PDB file of C-alpha atoms in Angstrom:
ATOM      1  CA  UNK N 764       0.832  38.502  14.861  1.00 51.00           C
ATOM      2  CA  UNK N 765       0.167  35.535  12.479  1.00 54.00           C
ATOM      3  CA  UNK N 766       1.046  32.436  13.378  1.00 55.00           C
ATOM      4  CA  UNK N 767      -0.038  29.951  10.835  1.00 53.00           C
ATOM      5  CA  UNK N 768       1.592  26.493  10.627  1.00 53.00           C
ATOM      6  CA  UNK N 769       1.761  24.446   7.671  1.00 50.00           C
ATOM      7  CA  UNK N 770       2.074  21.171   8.749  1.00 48.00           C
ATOM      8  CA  UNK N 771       2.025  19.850   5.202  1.00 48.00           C
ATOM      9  CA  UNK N 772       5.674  18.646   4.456  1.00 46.00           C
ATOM     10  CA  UNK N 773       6.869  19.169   1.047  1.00 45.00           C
ATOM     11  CA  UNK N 774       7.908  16.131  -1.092  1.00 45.00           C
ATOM     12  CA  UNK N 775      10.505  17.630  -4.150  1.00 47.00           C
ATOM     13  CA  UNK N 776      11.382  15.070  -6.732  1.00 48.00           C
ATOM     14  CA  UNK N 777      14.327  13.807  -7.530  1.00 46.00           C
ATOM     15  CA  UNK N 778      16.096  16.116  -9.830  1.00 48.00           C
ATOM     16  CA  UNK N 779      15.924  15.613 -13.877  1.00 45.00           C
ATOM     17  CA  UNK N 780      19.946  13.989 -14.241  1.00 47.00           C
ATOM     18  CA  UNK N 781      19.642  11.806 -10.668  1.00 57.00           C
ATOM     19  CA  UNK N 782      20.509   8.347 -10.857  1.00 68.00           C
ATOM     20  CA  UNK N 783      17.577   5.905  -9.637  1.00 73.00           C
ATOM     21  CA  UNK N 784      18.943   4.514  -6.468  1.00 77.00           C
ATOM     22  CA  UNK N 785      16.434   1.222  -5.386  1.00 82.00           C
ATOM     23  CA  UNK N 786      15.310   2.167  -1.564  1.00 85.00           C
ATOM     24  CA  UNK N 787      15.756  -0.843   0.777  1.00 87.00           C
ATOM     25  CA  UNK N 788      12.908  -3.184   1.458  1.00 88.00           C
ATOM     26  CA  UNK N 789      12.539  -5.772  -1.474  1.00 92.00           C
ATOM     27  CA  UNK N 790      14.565  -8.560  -0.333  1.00 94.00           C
ATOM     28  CA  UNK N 791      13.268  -8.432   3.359  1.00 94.00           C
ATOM     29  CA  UNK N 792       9.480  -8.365   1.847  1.00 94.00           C
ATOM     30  CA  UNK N 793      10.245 -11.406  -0.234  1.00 95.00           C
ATOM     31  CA  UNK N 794      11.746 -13.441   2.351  1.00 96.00           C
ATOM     32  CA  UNK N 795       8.925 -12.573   5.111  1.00 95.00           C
ATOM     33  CA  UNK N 796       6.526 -13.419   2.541  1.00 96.00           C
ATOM     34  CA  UNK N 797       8.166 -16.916   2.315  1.00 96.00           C
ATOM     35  CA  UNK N 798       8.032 -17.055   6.400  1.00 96.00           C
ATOM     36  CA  UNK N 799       4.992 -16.334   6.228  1.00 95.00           C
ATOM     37  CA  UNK N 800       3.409 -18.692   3.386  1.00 96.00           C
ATOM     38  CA  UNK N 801       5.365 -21.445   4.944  1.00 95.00           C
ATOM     39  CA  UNK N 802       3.714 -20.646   8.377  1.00 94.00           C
ATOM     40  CA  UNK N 803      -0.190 -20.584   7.353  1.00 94.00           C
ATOM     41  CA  UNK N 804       1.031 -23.647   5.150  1.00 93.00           C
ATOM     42  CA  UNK N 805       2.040 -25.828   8.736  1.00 93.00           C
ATOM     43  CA  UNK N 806      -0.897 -24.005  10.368  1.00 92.00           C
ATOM     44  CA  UNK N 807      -3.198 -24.833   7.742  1.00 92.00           C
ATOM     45  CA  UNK N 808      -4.013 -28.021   9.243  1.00 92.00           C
ATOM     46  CA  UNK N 809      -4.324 -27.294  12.722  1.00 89.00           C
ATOM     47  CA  UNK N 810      -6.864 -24.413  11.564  1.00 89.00           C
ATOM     48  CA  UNK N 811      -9.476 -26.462   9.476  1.00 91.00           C
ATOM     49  CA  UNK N 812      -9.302 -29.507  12.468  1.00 89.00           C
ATOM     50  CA  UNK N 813      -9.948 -26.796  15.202  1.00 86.00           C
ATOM     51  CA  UNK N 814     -12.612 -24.762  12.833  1.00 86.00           C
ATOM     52  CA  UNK N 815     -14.249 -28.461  12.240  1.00 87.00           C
ATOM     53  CA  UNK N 816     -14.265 -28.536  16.180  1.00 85.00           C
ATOM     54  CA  UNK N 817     -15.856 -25.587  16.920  1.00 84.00           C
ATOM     55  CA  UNK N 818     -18.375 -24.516  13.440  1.00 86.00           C
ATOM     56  CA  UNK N 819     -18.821 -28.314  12.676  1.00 87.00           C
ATOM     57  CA  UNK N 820     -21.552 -26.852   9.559  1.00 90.00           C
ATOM     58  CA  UNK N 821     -18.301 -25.452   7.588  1.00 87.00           C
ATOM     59  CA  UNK N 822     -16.879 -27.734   5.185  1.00 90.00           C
ATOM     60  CA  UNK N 823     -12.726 -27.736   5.329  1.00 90.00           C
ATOM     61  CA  UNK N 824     -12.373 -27.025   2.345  1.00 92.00           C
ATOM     62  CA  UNK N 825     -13.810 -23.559   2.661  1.00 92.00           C
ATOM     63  CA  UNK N 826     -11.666 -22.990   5.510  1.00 91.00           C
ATOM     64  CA  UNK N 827      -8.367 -23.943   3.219  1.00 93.00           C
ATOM     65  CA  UNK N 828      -9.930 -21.413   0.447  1.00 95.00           C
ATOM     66  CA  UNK N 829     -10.358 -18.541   2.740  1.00 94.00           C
ATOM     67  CA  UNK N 830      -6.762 -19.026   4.571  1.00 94.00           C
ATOM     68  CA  UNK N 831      -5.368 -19.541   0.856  1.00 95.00           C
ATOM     69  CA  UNK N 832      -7.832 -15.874  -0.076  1.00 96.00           C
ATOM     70  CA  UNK N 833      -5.478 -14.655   2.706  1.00 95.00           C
ATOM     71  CA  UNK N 834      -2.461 -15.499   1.369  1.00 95.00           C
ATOM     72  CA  UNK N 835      -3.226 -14.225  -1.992  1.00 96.00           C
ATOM     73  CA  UNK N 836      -4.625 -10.930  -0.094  1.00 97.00           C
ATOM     74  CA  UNK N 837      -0.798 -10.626   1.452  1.00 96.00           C
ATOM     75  CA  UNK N 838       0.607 -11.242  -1.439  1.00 96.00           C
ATOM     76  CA  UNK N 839      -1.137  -8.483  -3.367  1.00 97.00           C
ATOM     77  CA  UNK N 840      -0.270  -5.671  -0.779  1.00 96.00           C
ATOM     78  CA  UNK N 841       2.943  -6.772   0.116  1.00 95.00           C
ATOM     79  CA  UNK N 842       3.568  -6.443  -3.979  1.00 95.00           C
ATOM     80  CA  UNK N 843       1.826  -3.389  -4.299  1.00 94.00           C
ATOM     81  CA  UNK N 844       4.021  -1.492  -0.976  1.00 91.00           C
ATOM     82  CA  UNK N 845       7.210  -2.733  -2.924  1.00 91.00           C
ATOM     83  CA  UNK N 846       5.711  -0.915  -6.093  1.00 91.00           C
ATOM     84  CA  UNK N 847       5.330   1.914  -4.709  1.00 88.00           C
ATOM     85  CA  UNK N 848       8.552   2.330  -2.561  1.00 86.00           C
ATOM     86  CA  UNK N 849      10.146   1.760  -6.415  1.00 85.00           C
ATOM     87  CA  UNK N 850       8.240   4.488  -7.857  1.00 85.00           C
ATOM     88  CA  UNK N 851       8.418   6.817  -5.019  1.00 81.00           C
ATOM     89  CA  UNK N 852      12.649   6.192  -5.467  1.00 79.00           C
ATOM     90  CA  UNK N 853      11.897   7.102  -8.984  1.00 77.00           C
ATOM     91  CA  UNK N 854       9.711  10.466  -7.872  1.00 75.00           C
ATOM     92  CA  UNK N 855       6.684   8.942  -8.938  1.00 79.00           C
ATOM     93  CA  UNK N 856       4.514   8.820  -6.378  1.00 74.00           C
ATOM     94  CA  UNK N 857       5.387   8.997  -2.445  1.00 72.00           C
ATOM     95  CA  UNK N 858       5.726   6.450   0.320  1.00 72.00           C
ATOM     96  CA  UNK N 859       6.350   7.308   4.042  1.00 74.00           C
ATOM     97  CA  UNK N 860       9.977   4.981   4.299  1.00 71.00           C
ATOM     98  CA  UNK N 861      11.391   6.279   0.641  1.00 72.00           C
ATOM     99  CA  UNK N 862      13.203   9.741   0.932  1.00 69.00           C
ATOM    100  CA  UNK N 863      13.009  11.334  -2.441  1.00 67.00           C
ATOM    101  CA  UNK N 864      16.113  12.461  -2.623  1.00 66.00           C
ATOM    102  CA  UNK N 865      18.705  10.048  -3.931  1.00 63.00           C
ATOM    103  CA  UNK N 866      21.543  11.349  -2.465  1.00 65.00           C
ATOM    104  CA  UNK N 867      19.738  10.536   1.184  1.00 67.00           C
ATOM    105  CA  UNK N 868      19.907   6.506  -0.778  1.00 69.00           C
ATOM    106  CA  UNK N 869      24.271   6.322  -0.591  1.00 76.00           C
ATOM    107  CA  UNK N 870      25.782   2.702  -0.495  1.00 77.00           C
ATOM    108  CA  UNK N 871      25.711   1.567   2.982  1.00 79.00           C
ATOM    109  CA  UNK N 872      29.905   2.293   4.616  1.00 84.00           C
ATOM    110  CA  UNK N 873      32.331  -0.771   5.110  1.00 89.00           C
ATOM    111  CA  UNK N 874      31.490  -0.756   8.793  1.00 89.00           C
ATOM    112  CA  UNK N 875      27.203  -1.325   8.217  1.00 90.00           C
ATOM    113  CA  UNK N 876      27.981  -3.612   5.256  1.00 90.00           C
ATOM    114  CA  UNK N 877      30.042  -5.933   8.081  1.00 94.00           C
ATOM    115  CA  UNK N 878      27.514  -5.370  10.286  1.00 94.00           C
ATOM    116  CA  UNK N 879      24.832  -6.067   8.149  1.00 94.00           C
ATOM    117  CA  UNK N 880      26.926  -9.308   6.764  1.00 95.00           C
ATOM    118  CA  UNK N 881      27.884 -10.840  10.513  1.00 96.00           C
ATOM    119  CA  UNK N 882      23.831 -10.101  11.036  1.00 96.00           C
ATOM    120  CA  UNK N 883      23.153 -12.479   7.913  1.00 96.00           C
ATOM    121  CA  UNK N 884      25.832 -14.852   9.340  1.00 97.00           C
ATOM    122  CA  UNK N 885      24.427 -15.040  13.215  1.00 97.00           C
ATOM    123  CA  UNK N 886      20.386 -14.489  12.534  1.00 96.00           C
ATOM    124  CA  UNK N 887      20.812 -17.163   9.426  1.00 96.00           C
ATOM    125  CA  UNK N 888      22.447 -19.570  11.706  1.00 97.00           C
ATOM    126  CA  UNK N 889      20.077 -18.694  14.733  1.00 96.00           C
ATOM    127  CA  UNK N 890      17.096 -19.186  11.944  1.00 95.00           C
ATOM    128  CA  UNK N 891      18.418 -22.415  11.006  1.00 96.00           C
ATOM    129  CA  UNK N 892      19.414 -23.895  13.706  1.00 96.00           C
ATOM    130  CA  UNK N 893      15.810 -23.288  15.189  1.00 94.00           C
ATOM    131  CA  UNK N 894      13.526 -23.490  12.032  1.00 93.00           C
ATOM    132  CA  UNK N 895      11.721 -27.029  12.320  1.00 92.00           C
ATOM    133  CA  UNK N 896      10.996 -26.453  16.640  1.00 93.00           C
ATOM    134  CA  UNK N 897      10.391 -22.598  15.644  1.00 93.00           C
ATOM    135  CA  UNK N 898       7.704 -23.843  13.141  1.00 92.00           C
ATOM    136  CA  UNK N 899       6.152 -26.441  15.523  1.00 91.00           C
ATOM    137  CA  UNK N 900       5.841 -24.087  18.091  1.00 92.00           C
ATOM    138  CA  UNK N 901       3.961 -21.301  15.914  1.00 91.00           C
ATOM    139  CA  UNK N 902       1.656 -24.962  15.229  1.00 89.00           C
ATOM    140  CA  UNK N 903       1.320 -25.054  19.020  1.00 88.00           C
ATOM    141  CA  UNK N 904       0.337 -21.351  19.454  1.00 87.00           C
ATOM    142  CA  UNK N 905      -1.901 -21.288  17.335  1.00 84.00           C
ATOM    143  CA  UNK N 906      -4.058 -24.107  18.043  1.00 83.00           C
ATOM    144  CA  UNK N 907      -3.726 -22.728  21.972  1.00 83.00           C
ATOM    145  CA  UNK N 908      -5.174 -19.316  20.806  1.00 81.00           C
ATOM    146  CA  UNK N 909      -7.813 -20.773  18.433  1.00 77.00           C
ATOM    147  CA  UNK N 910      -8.662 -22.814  21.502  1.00 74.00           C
ATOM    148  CA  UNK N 911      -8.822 -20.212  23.605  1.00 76.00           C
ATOM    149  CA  UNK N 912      -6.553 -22.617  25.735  1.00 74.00           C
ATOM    150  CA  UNK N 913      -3.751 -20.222  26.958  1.00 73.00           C
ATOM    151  CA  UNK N 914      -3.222 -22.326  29.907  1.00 75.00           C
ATOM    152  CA  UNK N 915      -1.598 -24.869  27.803  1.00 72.00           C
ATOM    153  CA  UNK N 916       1.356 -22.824  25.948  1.00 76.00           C
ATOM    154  CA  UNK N 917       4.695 -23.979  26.964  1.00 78.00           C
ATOM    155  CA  UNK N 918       6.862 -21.102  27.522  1.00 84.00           C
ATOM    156  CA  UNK N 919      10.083 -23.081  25.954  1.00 87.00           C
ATOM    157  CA  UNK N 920       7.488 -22.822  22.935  1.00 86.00           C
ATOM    158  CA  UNK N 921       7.287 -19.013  23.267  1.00 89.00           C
ATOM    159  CA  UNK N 922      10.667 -18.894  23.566  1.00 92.00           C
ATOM    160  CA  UNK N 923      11.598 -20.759  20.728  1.00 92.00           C
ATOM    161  CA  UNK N 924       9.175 -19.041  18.639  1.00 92.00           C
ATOM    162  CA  UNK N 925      10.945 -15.549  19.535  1.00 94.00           C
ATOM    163  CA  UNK N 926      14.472 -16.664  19.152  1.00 95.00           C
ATOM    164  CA  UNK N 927      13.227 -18.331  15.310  1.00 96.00           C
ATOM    165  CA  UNK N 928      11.405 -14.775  14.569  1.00 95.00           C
ATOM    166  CA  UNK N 929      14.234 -12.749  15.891  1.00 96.00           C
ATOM    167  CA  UNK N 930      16.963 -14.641  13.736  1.00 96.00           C
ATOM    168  CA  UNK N 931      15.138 -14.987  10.676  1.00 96.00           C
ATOM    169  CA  UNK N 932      14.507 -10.915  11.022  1.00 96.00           C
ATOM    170  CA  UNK N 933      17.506  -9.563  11.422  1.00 96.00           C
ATOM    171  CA  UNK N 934      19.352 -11.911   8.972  1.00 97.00           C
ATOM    172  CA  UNK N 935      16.442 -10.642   6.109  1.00 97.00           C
ATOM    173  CA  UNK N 936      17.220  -7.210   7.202  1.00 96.00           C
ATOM    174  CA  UNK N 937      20.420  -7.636   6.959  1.00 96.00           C
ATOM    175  CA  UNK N 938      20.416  -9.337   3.817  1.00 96.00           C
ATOM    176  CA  UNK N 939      18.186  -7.111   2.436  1.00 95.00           C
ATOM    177  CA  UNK N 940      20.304  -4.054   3.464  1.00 93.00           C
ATOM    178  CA  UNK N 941      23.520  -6.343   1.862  1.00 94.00           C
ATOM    179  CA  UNK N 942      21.643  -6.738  -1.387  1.00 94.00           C
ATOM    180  CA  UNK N 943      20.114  -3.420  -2.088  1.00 90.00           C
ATOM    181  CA  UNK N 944      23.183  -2.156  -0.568  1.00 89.00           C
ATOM    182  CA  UNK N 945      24.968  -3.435  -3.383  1.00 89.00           C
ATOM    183  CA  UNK N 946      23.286  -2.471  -6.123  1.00 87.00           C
ATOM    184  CA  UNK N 947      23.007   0.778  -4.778  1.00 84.00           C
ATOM    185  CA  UNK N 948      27.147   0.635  -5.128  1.00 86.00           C
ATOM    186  CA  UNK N 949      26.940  -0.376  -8.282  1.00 84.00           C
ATOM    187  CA  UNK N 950      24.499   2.233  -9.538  1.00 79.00           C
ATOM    188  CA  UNK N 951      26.469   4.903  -7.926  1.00 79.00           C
ATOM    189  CA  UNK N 952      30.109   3.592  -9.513  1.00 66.00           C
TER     190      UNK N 952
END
């Protein structure tokens, strides 16, 4: 008896006449790569003052260049995943979140667009209404953790900081899901 698995799975693309249907993730990408530019921008400071603390022999400005090397460095992959979910929609290529079949891409139903739309509504307002104290307390966590001073995080700050990241998430996925959604209706009409 032969019982040989293949555990390889199969990838077929997209058949010659199939409409190219964009696969969600652009908009939410974008958007947490604004979060997160304007985060290492407000913890820029707090950085180069604790590095000058602790490796007094590094100049600041080196540690600005290497956290600005970062955000280049997030920049570049984040840009290059978004390429290739695009491609792997148009069967060139593959990527683990992109199904290759369009017809597996349909326009999200009314009831997941008014989902998605009241999750826009409630995590914009909760990112909002929380941005500026959600900001200072990601200032405040980090310099405890660079400090190695755990002791002294609030947990209103943790708090804070997971109600901001929480609303600002699901209002970018939502968006995201609203936008692409949309097109993907309009490609399909």
């Amino acid at each position: 008896m032969n019982t040989h698995v293949d555990s390889e799975t199969r990838r077929e693309r997209p058949a010659a006449g199939a409409r190219y249907l964009p696969p969600y993730g652009p908009v939410d990408a974008l958007l947490g790569y604004v979060l997160f530019y304007l985060v290492v921008d407000r913890v820029t400071p707090t950085v180069v003052a604790v590095a000058a603390d602790i490796f007094p022999d590094v100049a600041p400005s080196a540690v600005q260049f290497a956290l600005a090397a970062f955000l280049w460095f997030v920049l570049v992959v984040t840009t290059i995943d978004q390429l290739r979910r695009q491609l792997a929609a148009l069967g060139l290529g593959s990527h683990d979140e992109v199904d290759p079949d369009p017809a597996s891409r349909s326009p999200p139903s009314e009831p997941m667009a008014l989902v998605c739309l009241l999750g826009v509504v409630l995590g914009g307002a909760v990112a909002w209404l929380s941005f500026d104290r959600g900001l200072e307390a990601v200032v405040t966590v980090v310099d405890s953790l660079v400090r190695l001073d755990v002791g002294s995080l609030l947990v209103v700050d943790l708090v804070v900081l997971l109600v901001f990241f929480v609303g600002y998430g699901v209002a970018t996925w939502s968006l995201d899901r609203l936008v692409v959604g949309g097109l993907r209706w309009a490609l399909t009409d």
